[in-house]
Amino acid sequence: MELTVRQEQIIDIVKSSGPITGEQIAERLNLTRATLRPDLAILTMAGFLDARPRVGYFYTGKTGSQLLTEKVKKITVQQYQSIPVVVNESSSVYDAIVTMFLEDVGTLFVVDQSSSLMGVLSRKDLLRASIGSQKIETMPVSIIMTRMPNITMCQKDDLIIDVANKLIDKQIDALPVVREFDKGSGLEVIGRITKTNITKVLVDLANDDLI
């Protein structure tokens, strides 16, 4: 986040004289308290300053990189997850290829008749099957998919930074976001996190669209 000249001046004042009230800061800058209110709110929300009732503002002592790290570590999967694209385990490889093309995704999640997660299909899986000798029109995706329990997954409350590390460690393009059905009868796919979602986090951070 790029600070204005006045915001830098406020931080310098609080650093040297904090805790200090808003009125005292305004007096030093020859401004009204109302004029400073937006700047103080921004600096407090961004984490540069903290405020306590009847005490005033004080400098947190955190650098910009520390504040950014703290911000990243608060972002959860549910803030950035996308709608999942699923196919039934009885679907043919051909149908899966068509679905992947029409939906413009790189990963499909395979479910059974009760919508429980059974497997994952990547571009590589479908490409490998399509150049083989078997007919993809009749080959079910259950033959080539990655099956449970070898599926890397996440939940909506997981931290996005942890999911990003999983994508890197496993060298995969996407993770299903899952939750348990009632009475533990399988896992329901409620979303997906992809490398594109992670890129969106980076862009939002650069544009300061995250508070």
C-alpha positions as MATLAB code, in Angstrom:
seq = 'MELTVRQEQIIDIVKSSGPITGEQIAERLNLTRATLRPDLAILTMAGFLDARPRVGYFYTGKTGSQLLTEKVKKITVQQYQSIPVVVNESSSVYDAIVTMFLEDVGTLFVVDQSSSLMGVLSRKDLLRASIGSQKIETMPVSIIMTRMPNITMCQKDDLIIDVANKLIDKQIDALPVVREFDKGSGLEVIGRITKTNITKVLVDLANDDLI';
ca = [
       0.000    0.000    0.000;
       1.367    3.408   -1.003;
       0.941    6.062    1.667;
       0.276    9.723    1.042;
       2.600   12.419    2.341;
       0.129   13.269    5.103;
      -0.202    9.634    6.138;
       3.592    9.372    6.357;
       3.598   12.492    8.547;
       0.960   10.978   10.825;
       3.020    7.811   11.244;
       6.129    9.854   12.073;
       4.217   11.815   14.714;
       2.767    8.676   16.288;
       6.170    6.961   16.215;
       7.813    9.792   18.129;
       4.976   10.801   20.463;
       2.574    7.902   20.760;
       0.273    7.132   22.323;
      -1.279   10.342   21.068;
      -4.864   11.414   20.475;
      -6.339   12.317   17.120;
      -6.867   15.863   18.298;
      -3.195   16.212   19.207;
      -2.116   14.860   15.807;
      -4.463   17.286   14.051;
      -3.086   20.176   16.096;
       0.489   19.373   15.096;
      -0.487   19.308   11.430;
      -2.644   22.432   11.723;
      -5.673   20.479   10.534;
      -9.068   19.631   11.953;
      -9.821   16.250   13.512;
     -12.486   15.679   10.842;
      -9.949   16.207    8.061;
      -7.629   13.583    9.558;
     -10.318   11.014   10.278;
     -10.114    9.191    6.878;
      -6.309    8.988    7.073;
      -6.379    7.641   10.617;
      -9.011    5.076    9.622;
      -6.904    3.873    6.673;
      -3.729    3.615    8.731;
      -5.545    1.726   11.469;
      -7.287   -0.676    9.084;
      -4.023   -1.299    7.231;
      -2.295   -2.152   10.511;
       0.264    0.654   10.685;
      -1.454    2.180   13.721;
      -3.546    0.833   16.546;
      -5.990    2.780   18.678;
      -7.260    2.395   22.223;
     -10.174    4.257   23.776;
      -9.143    7.147   26.051;
      -5.489    6.418   25.243;
      -4.987    7.331   21.616;
      -3.043    6.072   18.633;
       0.243    4.210   18.775;
       2.579    2.758   16.166;
       2.441   -1.019   15.793;
       6.113   -1.234   14.843;
       5.360   -3.527   11.914;
       6.991   -3.177    8.509;
       5.073   -3.253    5.261;
       6.231   -6.835    4.580;
       5.107   -7.951    8.030;
       1.684   -6.414    7.502;
       1.428   -8.089    4.090;
       2.371  -11.449    5.583;
      -0.276  -11.096    8.276;
      -2.859  -10.185    5.658;
      -2.031  -13.198    3.481;
      -2.234  -15.550    6.458;
      -5.829  -14.485    7.106;
      -7.151  -15.281    3.616;
      -9.244  -18.456    3.510;
     -10.258  -20.777    0.699;
     -13.917  -19.731    0.761;
     -12.963  -16.167   -0.197;
     -11.528  -17.303   -3.540;
     -12.921  -20.731   -4.392;
     -14.567  -21.276   -7.790;
     -17.519  -23.418   -8.828;
     -16.417  -27.048   -9.306;
     -16.974  -28.962  -12.542;
     -17.915  -32.596  -11.938;
     -18.603  -35.697  -14.012;
     -20.098  -39.016  -13.001;
     -17.778  -41.987  -12.590;
     -19.700  -43.816  -15.327;
     -19.073  -41.036  -17.867;
     -16.856  -41.897  -20.820;
     -13.420  -40.426  -21.343;
     -14.783  -38.816  -24.518;
     -17.579  -37.086  -22.579;
     -15.062  -35.901  -19.982;
     -12.868  -34.371  -22.693;
     -15.889  -32.556  -24.133;
     -16.878  -31.307  -20.661;
     -13.366  -30.050  -19.956;
     -13.310  -28.222  -23.295;
     -16.773  -26.656  -22.935;
     -16.236  -25.613  -19.311;
     -12.701  -24.354  -20.058;
     -11.162  -26.000  -16.985;
      -8.055  -28.089  -16.447;
      -9.382  -30.447  -13.785;
     -12.607  -32.427  -13.409;
     -13.867  -34.000  -10.198;
     -15.474  -37.421  -10.459;
     -18.472  -38.275   -8.266;
     -20.713  -41.298   -7.779;
     -24.505  -41.467   -7.950;
     -24.787  -39.941   -4.463;
     -22.482  -37.019   -5.448;
     -19.632  -38.266   -3.257;
     -16.115  -37.488   -4.462;
     -14.525  -40.559   -6.035;
     -11.665  -39.237   -8.129;
      -9.953  -36.445  -10.034;
      -9.226  -36.105  -13.745;
      -6.464  -33.892  -15.091;
      -5.607  -32.878  -18.649;
      -2.729  -35.343  -18.556;
      -5.050  -38.201  -17.583;
      -7.360  -37.522  -20.510;
      -4.522  -36.959  -22.965;
      -2.855  -40.220  -21.933;
      -6.111  -42.109  -22.445;
      -6.870  -40.469  -25.775;
      -3.576  -41.554  -27.372;
      -3.947  -45.155  -26.238;
      -5.422  -48.049  -28.162;
      -8.744  -48.214  -26.319;
     -11.893  -46.464  -27.525;
     -12.443  -43.350  -25.413;
     -16.157  -43.315  -26.326;
     -16.729  -46.437  -24.231;
     -13.935  -46.211  -21.656;
     -15.308  -44.994  -18.266;
     -13.354  -42.263  -16.496;
     -13.197  -44.450  -13.386;
     -10.434  -46.440  -15.103;
      -8.043  -43.519  -15.525;
      -8.903  -41.128  -12.683;
      -6.829  -40.565   -9.558;
      -8.788  -42.297   -6.815;
      -9.391  -41.758   -3.150;
      -7.442  -41.706   -0.884;
      -4.744  -40.367   -3.228;
      -6.550  -37.065   -3.784;
      -5.175  -33.840   -2.346;
      -8.070  -31.701   -1.145;
      -8.956  -28.790    1.109;
     -11.827  -27.289    3.059;
     -13.397  -23.839    2.902;
     -11.818  -22.664    6.163;
      -8.279  -23.659    5.185;
      -5.781  -20.850    4.621;
      -5.142  -20.018    0.985;
      -1.384  -19.962    1.602;
      -1.505  -23.597    2.793;
      -3.437  -24.595   -0.329;
      -0.923  -22.773   -2.532;
       1.843  -24.805   -0.904;
      -0.076  -28.009   -1.649;
      -0.427  -27.055   -5.316;
       3.321  -26.479   -5.505;
       4.352  -29.561   -3.532;
       2.061  -31.922   -5.465;
       2.645  -30.170   -8.814;
      -1.070  -30.119   -9.600;
      -3.352  -27.499  -11.097;
      -6.369  -27.640   -8.777;
      -7.755  -28.950   -5.494;
     -11.356  -29.840   -4.695;
     -12.930  -27.988   -1.794;
     -14.884  -30.589    0.155;
     -17.140  -31.064    3.135;
     -18.486  -34.197    4.772;
     -22.015  -35.355    4.089;
     -24.256  -35.950    7.085;
     -23.271  -38.990    9.149;
     -19.897  -39.145    7.414;
     -21.237  -40.776    4.258;
     -18.602  -39.432    1.894;
     -17.279  -36.051    0.787;
     -19.202  -33.464   -1.214;
     -17.336  -31.227   -3.655;
     -18.410  -27.645   -2.957;
     -15.714  -25.736   -4.815;
     -12.281  -25.750   -6.378;
      -9.065  -23.830   -5.883;
      -6.813  -23.478   -8.917;
      -3.598  -21.701   -9.810;
      -5.812  -19.008  -11.358;
      -7.493  -18.436   -7.980;
      -4.082  -18.058   -6.359;
      -3.106  -15.552   -9.056;
      -6.286  -13.596   -8.271;
      -5.144  -13.332   -4.630;
      -1.804  -11.929   -5.796;
      -3.503   -9.363   -8.046;
      -5.878   -8.269   -5.284;
      -2.960   -7.830   -2.896;
      -1.057   -5.760   -5.467;
      -4.136   -3.593   -6.087;
      -4.761   -3.299   -2.335;
      -8.250   -4.793   -2.745;
      -7.889   -6.761    0.478;
      -8.416   -5.164    3.889;
];
